[in-house]
PDB file of C-alpha atoms in Angstrom:
ATOM      1  CA  MET A   1     183.155  86.699 138.693  1.00 51.00           C
ATOM      2  CA  SER A   2     184.580  85.526 134.943  1.00 59.00           C
ATOM      3  CA  ILE A   3     185.736  87.991 132.338  1.00 58.00           C
ATOM      4  CA  PHE A   4     183.116  86.563 129.788  1.00 55.00           C
ATOM      5  CA  SER A   5     180.128  87.247 132.490  1.00 64.00           C
ATOM      6  CA  SER A   6     181.217  90.985 132.737  1.00 70.00           C
ATOM      7  CA  TYR A   7     181.300  91.770 128.796  1.00 65.00           C
ATOM      8  CA  LYS A   8     178.636  89.414 128.968  1.00 68.00           C
ATOM      9  CA  LYS A   9     176.665  92.006 131.262  1.00 71.00           C
ATOM     10  CA  ILE A  10     177.978  95.241 129.571  1.00 76.00           C
ATOM     11  CA  PHE A  11     176.875  93.877 125.816  1.00 70.00           C
ATOM     12  CA  LEU A  12     173.414  93.546 127.793  1.00 72.00           C
ATOM     13  CA  LEU A  13     173.592  96.952 129.488  1.00 75.00           C
ATOM     14  CA  GLY A  14     174.191  98.188 126.022  1.00 76.00           C
ATOM     15  CA  PHE A  15     171.766  96.440 123.584  1.00 74.00           C
ATOM     16  CA  ILE A  16     168.555  98.026 126.733  1.00 81.00           C
ATOM     17  CA  ILE A  17     169.968 101.201 125.995  1.00 83.00           C
ATOM     18  CA  ILE A  18     170.155 100.993 121.832  1.00 83.00           C
ATOM     19  CA  ILE A  19     166.352  99.873 122.119  1.00 82.00           C
ATOM     20  CA  LEU A  20     165.273 102.134 124.680  1.00 78.00           C
ATOM     21  CA  ILE A  21     167.039 105.251 122.230  1.00 83.00           C
ATOM     22  CA  ALA A  22     165.220 102.933 119.160  1.00 78.00           C
ATOM     23  CA  ILE A  23     161.553 102.473 119.993  1.00 82.00           C
ATOM     24  CA  PRO A  24     160.562 106.704 119.950  1.00 76.00           C
ATOM     25  CA  PHE A  25     162.459 107.186 116.872  1.00 74.00           C
ATOM     26  CA  SER A  26     160.897 103.989 115.041  1.00 77.00           C
ATOM     27  CA  VAL A  27     157.006 105.205 115.957  1.00 74.00           C
ATOM     28  CA  TYR A  28     157.942 108.375 115.186  1.00 75.00           C
ATOM     29  CA  ILE A  29     159.143 107.468 111.238  1.00 77.00           C
ATOM     30  CA  ALA A  30     156.153 105.059 111.522  1.00 69.00           C
ATOM     31  CA  GLN A  31     153.862 107.903 112.022  1.00 67.00           C
ATOM     32  CA  GLN A  32     155.555 109.860 109.197  1.00 65.00           C
ATOM     33  CA  ARG A  33     155.218 107.688 107.122  1.00 61.00           C
ATOM     34  CA  GLN A  34     150.891 107.194 106.984  1.00 57.00           C
ATOM     35  CA  ARG A  35     150.381 110.749 107.386  1.00 55.00           C
ATOM     36  CA  THR A  36     152.074 111.430 103.839  1.00 50.00           C
ATOM     37  CA  THR A  37     150.801 108.111 102.187  1.00 50.00           C
ATOM     38  CA  THR A  38     146.927 109.941 103.159  1.00 48.00           C
ATOM     39  CA  LYS A  39     147.887 112.890 101.949  1.00 50.00           C
ATOM     40  CA  ALA A  40     149.330 112.271  99.058  1.00 46.00           C
ATOM     41  CA  ALA A  41     145.744 109.460  98.377  1.00 68.00           C
ATOM     42  CA  ALA A  42     143.086 112.793  99.111  1.00 88.00           C
ATOM     43  CA  SER A  43     142.629 113.335  95.210  1.00 91.00           C
ATOM     44  CA  THR A  44     139.331 113.834  94.654  1.00 96.00           C
ATOM     45  CA  THR A  45     137.591 117.407  93.978  1.00 97.00           C
ATOM     46  CA  LEU A  46     133.702 118.061  94.402  1.00 98.00           C
ATOM     47  CA  SER A  47     132.458 121.386  92.012  1.00 98.00           C
ATOM     48  CA  PHE A  48     129.351 121.915  90.533  1.00 98.00           C
ATOM     49  CA  ASP A  49     127.775 122.701  87.157  1.00 97.00           C
ATOM     50  CA  PRO A  50     127.392 124.912  85.712  1.00 97.00           C
ATOM     51  CA  ALA A  51     131.073 126.384  86.928  1.00 95.00           C
ATOM     52  CA  SER A  52     131.509 129.995  88.855  1.00 95.00           C
ATOM     53  CA  THR A  53     133.156 132.272  90.722  1.00 92.00           C
ATOM     54  CA  GLY A  54     133.521 135.398  92.166  1.00 88.00           C
ATOM     55  CA  GLY A  55     133.605 138.075  89.400  1.00 90.00           C
ATOM     56  CA  ALA A  56     131.532 135.332  86.677  1.00 95.00           C
ATOM     57  CA  PRO A  57     128.416 134.448  89.330  1.00 96.00           C
ATOM     58  CA  VAL A  58     125.512 131.842  88.234  1.00 97.00           C
ATOM     59  CA  ALA A  59     122.476 134.444  87.638  1.00 97.00           C
ATOM     60  CA  THR A  60     119.117 132.933  87.946  1.00 97.00           C
ATOM     61  CA  LYS A  61     115.181 135.178  88.839  1.00 97.00           C
ATOM     62  CA  VAL A  62     113.316 135.233  91.773  1.00 97.00           C
ATOM     63  CA  GLY A  63     110.697 132.361  91.160  1.00 97.00           C
ATOM     64  CA  GLU A  64     112.563 130.320  88.395  1.00 98.00           C
ATOM     65  CA  THR A  65     114.511 126.961  89.274  1.00 98.00           C
ATOM     66  CA  LEU A  66     118.244 126.606  89.904  1.00 98.00           C
ATOM     67  CA  THR A  67     119.886 123.427  88.597  1.00 98.00           C
ATOM     68  CA  LEU A  68     123.125 122.882  89.786  1.00 98.00           C
ATOM     69  CA  ASN A  69     125.183 119.253  88.953  1.00 98.00           C
ATOM     70  CA  VAL A  70     127.262 118.146  91.531  1.00 98.00           C
ATOM     71  CA  VAL A  71     130.784 117.079  89.416  1.00 98.00           C
ATOM     72  CA  LEU A  72     133.372 113.918  91.216  1.00 98.00           C
ATOM     73  CA  ASP A  73     137.037 114.125  89.863  1.00 97.00           C
ATOM     74  CA  PRO A  74     138.584 111.752  91.325  1.00 95.00           C
ATOM     75  CA  SER A  75     142.184 112.115  89.109  1.00 90.00           C
ATOM     76  CA  ALA A  76     142.671 115.950  90.391  1.00 85.00           C
ATOM     77  CA  GLY A  77     145.929 114.516  92.241  1.00 81.00           C
ATOM     78  CA  THR A  78     148.390 111.893  91.915  1.00 82.00           C
ATOM     79  CA  PRO A  79     147.041 108.776  92.666  1.00 86.00           C
ATOM     80  CA  ALA A  80     143.743 109.023  91.736  1.00 90.00           C
ATOM     81  CA  ASN A  81     141.176 107.557  93.576  1.00 94.00           C
ATOM     82  CA  GLN A  82     138.594 104.673  93.489  1.00 95.00           C
ATOM     83  CA  VAL A  83     135.175 105.979  94.633  1.00 96.00           C
ATOM     84  CA  SER A  84     132.910 103.439  96.028  1.00 97.00           C
ATOM     85  CA  PHE A  85     130.909 106.219  97.694  1.00 98.00           C
ATOM     86  CA  VAL A  86     129.749 108.837  98.432  1.00 98.00           C
ATOM     87  CA  LYS A  87     127.606 111.313 100.976  1.00 98.00           C
ATOM     88  CA  LEU A  88     126.563 115.148 100.262  1.00 98.00           C
ATOM     89  CA  SER A  89     125.642 117.298 102.267  1.00 98.00           C
ATOM     90  CA  ILE A  90     124.933 120.825 100.519  1.00 98.00           C
ATOM     91  CA  THR A  91     124.216 124.075 103.159  1.00 98.00           C
ATOM     92  CA  PHE A  92     122.965 127.049 101.561  1.00 98.00           C
ATOM     93  CA  ASP A  93     121.468 130.695 102.780  1.00 98.00           C
ATOM     94  CA  SER A  94     117.234 129.500 103.488  1.00 98.00           C
ATOM     95  CA  SER A  95     116.138 133.374 103.110  1.00 98.00           C
ATOM     96  CA  LYS A  96     116.920 133.059  98.791  1.00 98.00           C
ATOM     97  CA  PHE A  97     116.836 129.435  98.219  1.00 98.00           C
ATOM     98  CA  THR A  98     114.206 126.128  98.937  1.00 98.00           C
ATOM     99  CA  ALA A  99     115.123 122.688  98.395  1.00 98.00           C
ATOM    100  CA  GLU A 100     113.706 121.508  96.226  1.00 98.00           C
ATOM    101  CA  SER A 101     114.604 118.113  94.769  1.00 98.00           C
ATOM    102  CA  PHE A 102     118.743 116.563  95.567  1.00 98.00           C
ATOM    103  CA  LYS A 103     119.067 112.875  92.990  1.00 98.00           C
ATOM    104  CA  PRO A 104     121.041 110.765  90.819  1.00 98.00           C
ATOM    105  CA  SER A 105     122.475 112.156  87.780  1.00 98.00           C
ATOM    106  CA  THR A 106     121.572 111.063  84.655  1.00 95.00           C
ATOM    107  CA  ASP A 107     124.827 110.942  83.249  1.00 96.00           C
ATOM    108  CA  PRO A 108     125.874 107.679  81.186  1.00 95.00           C
ATOM    109  CA  LYS A 109     129.139 108.212  82.700  1.00 96.00           C
ATOM    110  CA  ASN A 110     127.653 108.237  86.272  1.00 98.00           C
ATOM    111  CA  THR A 111     128.160 104.998  88.179  1.00 97.00           C
ATOM    112  CA  LEU A 112     127.187 106.752  91.707  1.00 98.00           C
ATOM    113  CA  THR A 113     123.204 105.559  91.161  1.00 97.00           C
ATOM    114  CA  SER A 114     122.533 103.116  94.074  1.00 97.00           C
ATOM    115  CA  VAL A 115     121.138 105.609  96.923  1.00 97.00           C
ATOM    116  CA  LEU A 116     122.230 104.368  99.873  1.00 96.00           C
ATOM    117  CA  GLU A 117     120.501 107.481 102.355  1.00 97.00           C
ATOM    118  CA  GLU A 118     117.638 109.043 100.462  1.00 97.00           C
ATOM    119  CA  ALA A 119     117.298 112.917  99.858  1.00 98.00           C
ATOM    120  CA  SER A 120     116.476 114.903 102.914  1.00 98.00           C
ATOM    121  CA  LEU A 121     116.267 118.742 101.903  1.00 98.00           C
ATOM    122  CA  THR A 122     115.281 120.723 105.034  1.00 97.00           C
ATOM    123  CA  SER A 123     115.448 124.615 105.563  1.00 97.00           C
ATOM    124  CA  GLY A 124     119.179 125.776 104.212  1.00 98.00           C
ATOM    125  CA  ARG A 125     120.287 121.748 103.619  1.00 98.00           C
ATOM    126  CA  ALA A 126     120.088 119.010 101.205  1.00 98.00           C
ATOM    127  CA  THR A 127     121.986 115.747 101.393  1.00 98.00           C
ATOM    128  CA  ILE A 128     121.924 112.493 100.472  1.00 98.00           C
ATOM    129  CA  SER A 129     124.336 109.763 100.107  1.00 98.00           C
ATOM    130  CA  LEU A 130     125.314 107.441  96.950  1.00 98.00           C
ATOM    131  CA  SER A 131     127.265 104.363  95.943  1.00 98.00           C
ATOM    132  CA  ILE A 132     128.073 101.479  92.722  1.00 97.00           C
ATOM    133  CA  GLY A 133     126.545  99.006  94.940  1.00 95.00           C
ATOM    134  CA  ALA A 134     127.565  95.960  94.817  1.00 93.00           C
ATOM    135  CA  ASP A 135     130.122  95.682  91.663  1.00 94.00           C
ATOM    136  CA  PRO A 136     133.567  97.565  92.583  1.00 93.00           C
ATOM    137  CA  THR A 137     134.361  97.136  88.399  1.00 95.00           C
ATOM    138  CA  LYS A 138     131.817 100.113  88.633  1.00 96.00           C
ATOM    139  CA  VAL A 139     133.859 102.060  90.419  1.00 96.00           C
ATOM    140  CA  VAL A 140     134.242 106.621  89.205  1.00 97.00           C
ATOM    141  CA  THR A 141     137.796 107.382  88.403  1.00 95.00           C
ATOM    142  CA  THR A 142     137.623 110.458  85.107  1.00 95.00           C
ATOM    143  CA  LYS A 143     135.192 113.528  86.512  1.00 96.00           C
ATOM    144  CA  THR A 144     132.053 112.882  86.286  1.00 98.00           C
ATOM    145  CA  LYS A 145     128.707 114.033  87.284  1.00 98.00           C
ATOM    146  CA  ILE A 146     126.875 112.240  90.385  1.00 98.00           C
ATOM    147  CA  ALA A 147     124.361 114.744  91.273  1.00 98.00           C
ATOM    148  CA  ILE A 148     121.525 117.030  90.426  1.00 98.00           C
ATOM    149  CA  LEU A 149     120.685 119.737  92.858  1.00 98.00           C
ATOM    150  CA  LYS A 150     117.790 121.917  92.433  1.00 98.00           C
ATOM    151  CA  LEU A 151     116.854 125.188  94.204  1.00 98.00           C
ATOM    152  CA  LYS A 152     114.175 127.531  93.805  1.00 98.00           C
ATOM    153  CA  ALA A 153     115.384 131.378  94.642  1.00 98.00           C
ATOM    154  CA  LEU A 154     113.411 133.253  97.433  1.00 98.00           C
ATOM    155  CA  SER A 155     114.668 136.649  96.720  1.00 97.00           C
ATOM    156  CA  VAL A 156     116.488 139.065  95.588  1.00 98.00           C
ATOM    157  CA  THR A 157     120.443 139.284  96.759  1.00 97.00           C
ATOM    158  CA  THR A 158     121.722 142.901  96.261  1.00 95.00           C
ATOM    159  CA  PRO A 159     124.590 144.221  94.256  1.00 92.00           C
ATOM    160  CA  GLY A 160     128.325 142.714  94.917  1.00 92.00           C
ATOM    161  CA  ASN A 161     126.830 140.336  97.852  1.00 95.00           C
ATOM    162  CA  PRO A 162     125.613 136.853  96.228  1.00 97.00           C
ATOM    163  CA  SER A 163     124.980 133.672  97.181  1.00 98.00           C
ATOM    164  CA  SER A 164     126.995 130.677  98.230  1.00 98.00           C
ATOM    165  CA  VAL A 165     125.253 126.857  97.485  1.00 98.00           C
ATOM    166  CA  THR A 166     129.109 125.190  99.499  1.00 98.00           C
ATOM    167  CA  PHE A 167     129.676 121.827 100.008  1.00 98.00           C
ATOM    168  CA  GLY A 168     128.705 120.867 104.625  1.00 97.00           C
ATOM    169  CA  SER A 169     132.413 120.217 106.608  1.00 96.00           C
ATOM    170  CA  ASP A 170     130.376 116.177 106.650  1.00 96.00           C
ATOM    171  CA  THR A 171     130.839 115.798 103.443  1.00 98.00           C
ATOM    172  CA  GLN A 172     132.153 112.373 102.302  1.00 97.00           C
ATOM    173  CA  VAL A 173     134.546 110.102 100.237  1.00 97.00           C
ATOM    174  CA  LEU A 174     135.737 107.002 100.095  1.00 96.00           C
ATOM    175  CA  SER A 175     137.860 105.048  97.575  1.00 94.00           C
ATOM    176  CA  ILE A 176     138.532 101.655  97.737  1.00 93.00           C
ATOM    177  CA  ALA A 177     142.132 102.222  96.261  1.00 86.00           C
ATOM    178  CA  SER A 178     144.893  99.563  97.062  1.00 82.00           C
ATOM    179  CA  SER A 179     146.789 102.831  98.769  1.00 77.00           C
ATOM    180  CA  ASP A 180     143.945 103.748  99.968  1.00 76.00           C
ATOM    181  CA  GLN A 181     142.233 103.441 104.204  1.00 78.00           C
ATOM    182  CA  THR A 182     138.469 101.770 104.080  1.00 76.00           C
ATOM    183  CA  SER A 183     137.063 104.605 105.642  1.00 83.00           C
ATOM    184  CA  GLU A 184     139.403 106.784 104.960  1.00 90.00           C
ATOM    185  CA  ASN A 185     137.793 110.572 103.620  1.00 95.00           C
ATOM    186  CA  VAL A 186     139.680 111.067 100.528  1.00 95.00           C
ATOM    187  CA  LEU A 187     137.843 114.482  99.286  1.00 96.00           C
ATOM    188  CA  SER A 188     140.711 117.246  98.863  1.00 95.00           C
ATOM    189  CA  THR A 189     139.436 120.601  98.241  1.00 96.00           C
ATOM    190  CA  THR A 190     135.449 121.737  97.344  1.00 98.00           C
ATOM    191  CA  SER A 191     134.622 124.709  94.958  1.00 97.00           C
ATOM    192  CA  PRO A 192     130.710 126.034  95.767  1.00 98.00           C
ATOM    193  CA  ALA A 193     129.097 127.831  93.548  1.00 98.00           C
ATOM    194  CA  ILE A 194     128.097 132.307  93.475  1.00 98.00           C
ATOM    195  CA  VAL A 195     124.414 133.231  92.921  1.00 98.00           C
ATOM    196  CA  THR A 196     123.088 136.398  91.928  1.00 98.00           C
ATOM    197  CA  ILE A 197     119.352 136.472  92.263  1.00 98.00           C
ATOM    198  CA  ASN A 198     117.991 139.159  90.433  1.00 97.00           C
ATOM    199  CA  SER A 199     114.116 140.071  90.470  1.00 95.00           C
ATOM    200  CA  ALA A 200     111.993 138.711  88.465  1.00 88.00           C
ATOM    201  CA  SER A 201     110.521 139.984  85.015  1.00 73.00           C
ATOM    202  CA  VAL A 202     107.214 142.566  84.626  1.00 56.00           C
ATOM    203  CA  SER A 203     104.694 141.438  81.481  1.00 55.00           C
ATOM    204  CA  ALA A 204     103.369 144.297  80.557  1.00 52.00           C
ATOM    205  CA  SER A 205     100.237 143.718  77.472  1.00 54.00           C
ATOM    206  CA  PRO A 206     100.205 146.458  75.470  1.00 54.00           C
ATOM    207  CA  THR A 207      96.052 148.045  75.242  1.00 55.00           C
ATOM    208  CA  PRO A 208      94.442 148.388  71.958  1.00 54.00           C
ATOM    209  CA  THR A 209      92.970 151.541  71.033  1.00 54.00           C
ATOM    210  CA  THR A 210      89.472 151.622  69.519  1.00 52.00           C
ATOM    211  CA  ALA A 211      89.532 152.486  66.081  1.00 50.00           C
ATOM    212  CA  ILE A 212      86.707 155.027  64.648  1.00 50.00           C
ATOM    213  CA  LEU A 213      84.763 154.326  61.819  1.00 49.00           C
ATOM    214  CA  THR A 214      83.583 157.161  59.706  1.00 52.00           C
ATOM    215  CA  ILE A 215      81.148 156.881  56.564  1.00 50.00           C
ATOM    216  CA  THR A 216      81.911 158.348  53.384  1.00 54.00           C
ATOM    217  CA  PRO A 217      78.948 158.154  50.666  1.00 52.00           C
ATOM    218  CA  THR A 218      79.999 157.354  47.508  1.00 53.00           C
ATOM    219  CA  SER A 219      78.603 158.300  44.404  1.00 52.00           C
ATOM    220  CA  LEU A 220      78.862 155.152  41.357  1.00 49.00           C
ATOM    221  CA  PRO A 221      77.004 156.087  38.102  1.00 52.00           C
ATOM    222  CA  GLY A 222      74.037 154.289  36.914  1.00 51.00           C
ATOM    223  CA  ASN A 223      73.913 153.635  40.862  1.00 52.00           C
ATOM    224  CA  ALA A 224      72.569 153.962  44.303  1.00 49.00           C
ATOM    225  CA  PRO A 225      75.332 155.198  46.646  1.00 50.00           C
ATOM    226  CA  SER A 226      77.388 153.215  48.308  1.00 50.00           C
ATOM    227  CA  PRO A 227      78.961 154.043  51.736  1.00 49.00           C
ATOM    228  CA  THR A 228      82.397 153.167  52.571  1.00 49.00           C
ATOM    229  CA  LEU A 229      84.840 152.116  55.796  1.00 47.00           C
ATOM    230  CA  SER A 230      87.856 154.545  56.388  1.00 47.00           C
ATOM    231  CA  PRO A 231      89.088 153.317  59.552  1.00 50.00           C
ATOM    232  CA  SER A 232      90.899 156.061  61.815  1.00 47.00           C
ATOM    233  CA  GLY A 233      93.177 155.382  65.160  1.00 50.00           C
ATOM    234  CA  GLY A 234      94.955 152.025  65.545  1.00 50.00           C
ATOM    235  CA  ASN A 235      96.624 150.510  68.555  1.00 49.00           C
ATOM    236  CA  ALA A 236      99.048 151.977  70.379  1.00 46.00           C
ATOM    237  CA  ALA A 237     102.520 150.568  70.681  1.00 45.00           C
ATOM    238  CA  LEU A 238     104.106 149.811  74.262  1.00 44.00           C
ATOM    239  CA  ILE A 239     106.989 151.269  75.035  1.00 46.00           C
ATOM    240  CA  ILE A 240     109.372 149.814  77.985  1.00 45.00           C
ATOM    241  CA  ALA A 241     112.353 151.453  78.670  1.00 45.00           C
ATOM    242  CA  THR A 242     115.021 149.616  81.161  1.00 46.00           C
ATOM    243  CA  SER A 243     118.559 150.670  81.656  1.00 49.00           C
ATOM    244  CA  ALA A 244     121.845 149.453  81.908  1.00 48.00           C
ATOM    245  CA  PRO A 245     123.142 147.312  85.152  1.00 50.00           C
ATOM    246  CA  THR A 246     126.096 148.323  86.270  1.00 51.00           C
ATOM    247  CA  LEU A 247     128.082 145.587  87.450  1.00 50.00           C
ATOM    248  CA  GLN A 248     129.609 145.165  90.995  1.00 52.00           C
ATOM    249  CA  PRO A 249     132.871 143.424  91.631  1.00 53.00           C
ATOM    250  CA  LEU A 250     131.951 140.774  93.724  1.00 47.00           C
ATOM    251  CA  PRO A 251     134.079 138.594  96.764  1.00 50.00           C
ATOM    252  CA  THR A 252     136.395 135.684  95.241  1.00 48.00           C
ATOM    253  CA  PRO A 253     134.163 132.397  96.394  1.00 46.00           C
ATOM    254  CA  THR A 254     136.048 130.343  99.780  1.00 46.00           C
ATOM    255  CA  PHE A 255     137.074 126.749  99.253  1.00 42.00           C
ATOM    256  CA  PHE A 256     136.960 124.002 102.375  1.00 41.00           C
ATOM    257  CA  PRO A 257     140.690 123.006 103.209  1.00 43.00           C
ATOM    258  CA  GLN A 258     141.511 119.877 102.164  1.00 44.00           C
ATOM    259  CA  VAL A 259     140.171 117.245 104.783  1.00 40.00           C
ATOM    260  CA  ILE A 260     142.454 114.986 106.876  1.00 42.00           C
ATOM    261  CA  LEU A 261     141.245 112.292 108.701  1.00 43.00           C
ATOM    262  CA  PRO A 262     143.669 110.601 111.363  1.00 46.00           C
ATOM    263  CA  PRO A 263     145.594 107.564 109.994  1.00 49.00           C
ATOM    264  CA  THR A 264     144.453 104.085 110.204  1.00 48.00           C
ATOM    265  CA  GLY A 265     145.536 100.300 109.329  1.00 49.00           C
ATOM    266  CA  PRO A 266     147.270  97.792 110.512  1.00 51.00           C
ATOM    267  CA  SER A 267     150.141  99.278 110.826  1.00 51.00           C
ATOM    268  CA  GLU A 268     149.356 100.492 114.150  1.00 54.00           C
ATOM    269  CA  ASN A 269     148.680  96.695 115.525  1.00 57.00           C
ATOM    270  CA  ILE A 270     151.838  95.460 114.217  1.00 60.00           C
ATOM    271  CA  LEU A 271     153.462  98.646 115.636  1.00 62.00           C
ATOM    272  CA  GLY A 272     152.077  97.608 119.716  1.00 64.00           C
ATOM    273  CA  ILE A 273     152.356  94.361 118.969  1.00 71.00           C
ATOM    274  CA  GLY A 274     156.671  94.797 118.579  1.00 68.00           C
ATOM    275  CA  ILE A 275     156.896  97.929 121.077  1.00 74.00           C
ATOM    276  CA  VAL A 276     155.645  94.986 123.338  1.00 68.00           C
ATOM    277  CA  GLY A 277     157.939  92.446 122.500  1.00 71.00           C
ATOM    278  CA  MET A 278     160.084  95.020 122.699  1.00 74.00           C
ATOM    279  CA  ILE A 279     159.113  95.848 126.856  1.00 78.00           C
ATOM    280  CA  PHE A 280     160.075  92.114 127.277  1.00 72.00           C
ATOM    281  CA  THR A 281     162.638  91.935 125.701  1.00 75.00           C
ATOM    282  CA  ILE A 282     163.868  94.924 128.070  1.00 77.00           C
ATOM    283  CA  ILE A 283     162.556  93.273 131.390  1.00 76.00           C
ATOM    284  CA  GLY A 284     164.421  90.161 130.373  1.00 71.00           C
ATOM    285  CA  GLY A 285     167.512  91.257 130.384  1.00 68.00           C
ATOM    286  CA  ILE A 286     167.572  93.869 133.583  1.00 71.00           C
ATOM    287  CA  LEU A 287     166.128  90.736 135.653  1.00 67.00           C
ATOM    288  CA  PHE A 288     169.423  88.246 133.513  1.00 66.00           C
ATOM    289  CA  LEU A 289     171.682  91.340 135.225  1.00 65.00           C
ATOM    290  CA  LEU A 290     169.991  90.802 138.389  1.00 62.00           C
ATOM    291  CA  LEU A 291     170.250  87.514 138.455  1.00 61.00           C
TER     292      LEU A 291
END
């Protein structure tokens, strides 16, 4: 066996060892880069208007309709998303509320007006799916009111224990930005609506009292006596005394954690082809050494 042949085998053996080390390292780096890109693209938040917190809840009364605007903000992070589709799933206490309607907002800035899935109003849940339609120039890139939810209050909340209206875990926001995957949920965080429900107002009507009329004759010179009506009595005044409300501390609203979906995209296919090619290279090198 020549010296050249020995050096050739040593070189091939070293090349194979380097490839075996490089493959897992390359896979690890590719996965980390994909995860970083996915996290950075989730820049959209969802909240309700009027805004509320544990210390400043929204107040309504039994029998009244509470109107909540769903607010989408695709620019809460960097880079901003270009939202083209939203699936809204909202949950609430069915013993406190019943859903009356759920529809796209009439805000002039709102372009998510194409209803892909009609509103579904069930016990404790309301859903609707909205899209910009076929025109990609209508993507939502700024803070916008996109939907209106109307809930009817059914029963009173206890002091210090308000009711929450929250976004469900199956809520989805899709973006067509170049940095986002086609089916990637770019929803970052959601904020619930905190609501206190008070008892309905009692309307009382004052009861008028009957006036008592007395006739007093009065003599006028040169004329016959003429009766004069002198009323006594009047209407009773109704006074309703109310006690000052006692403020109770309310719990801090719970925020949903960031939703991160598994990375998808063409990079996985390219990486798989590269790994298969490396495996065939290793097999070829081993066969060359044996022959």
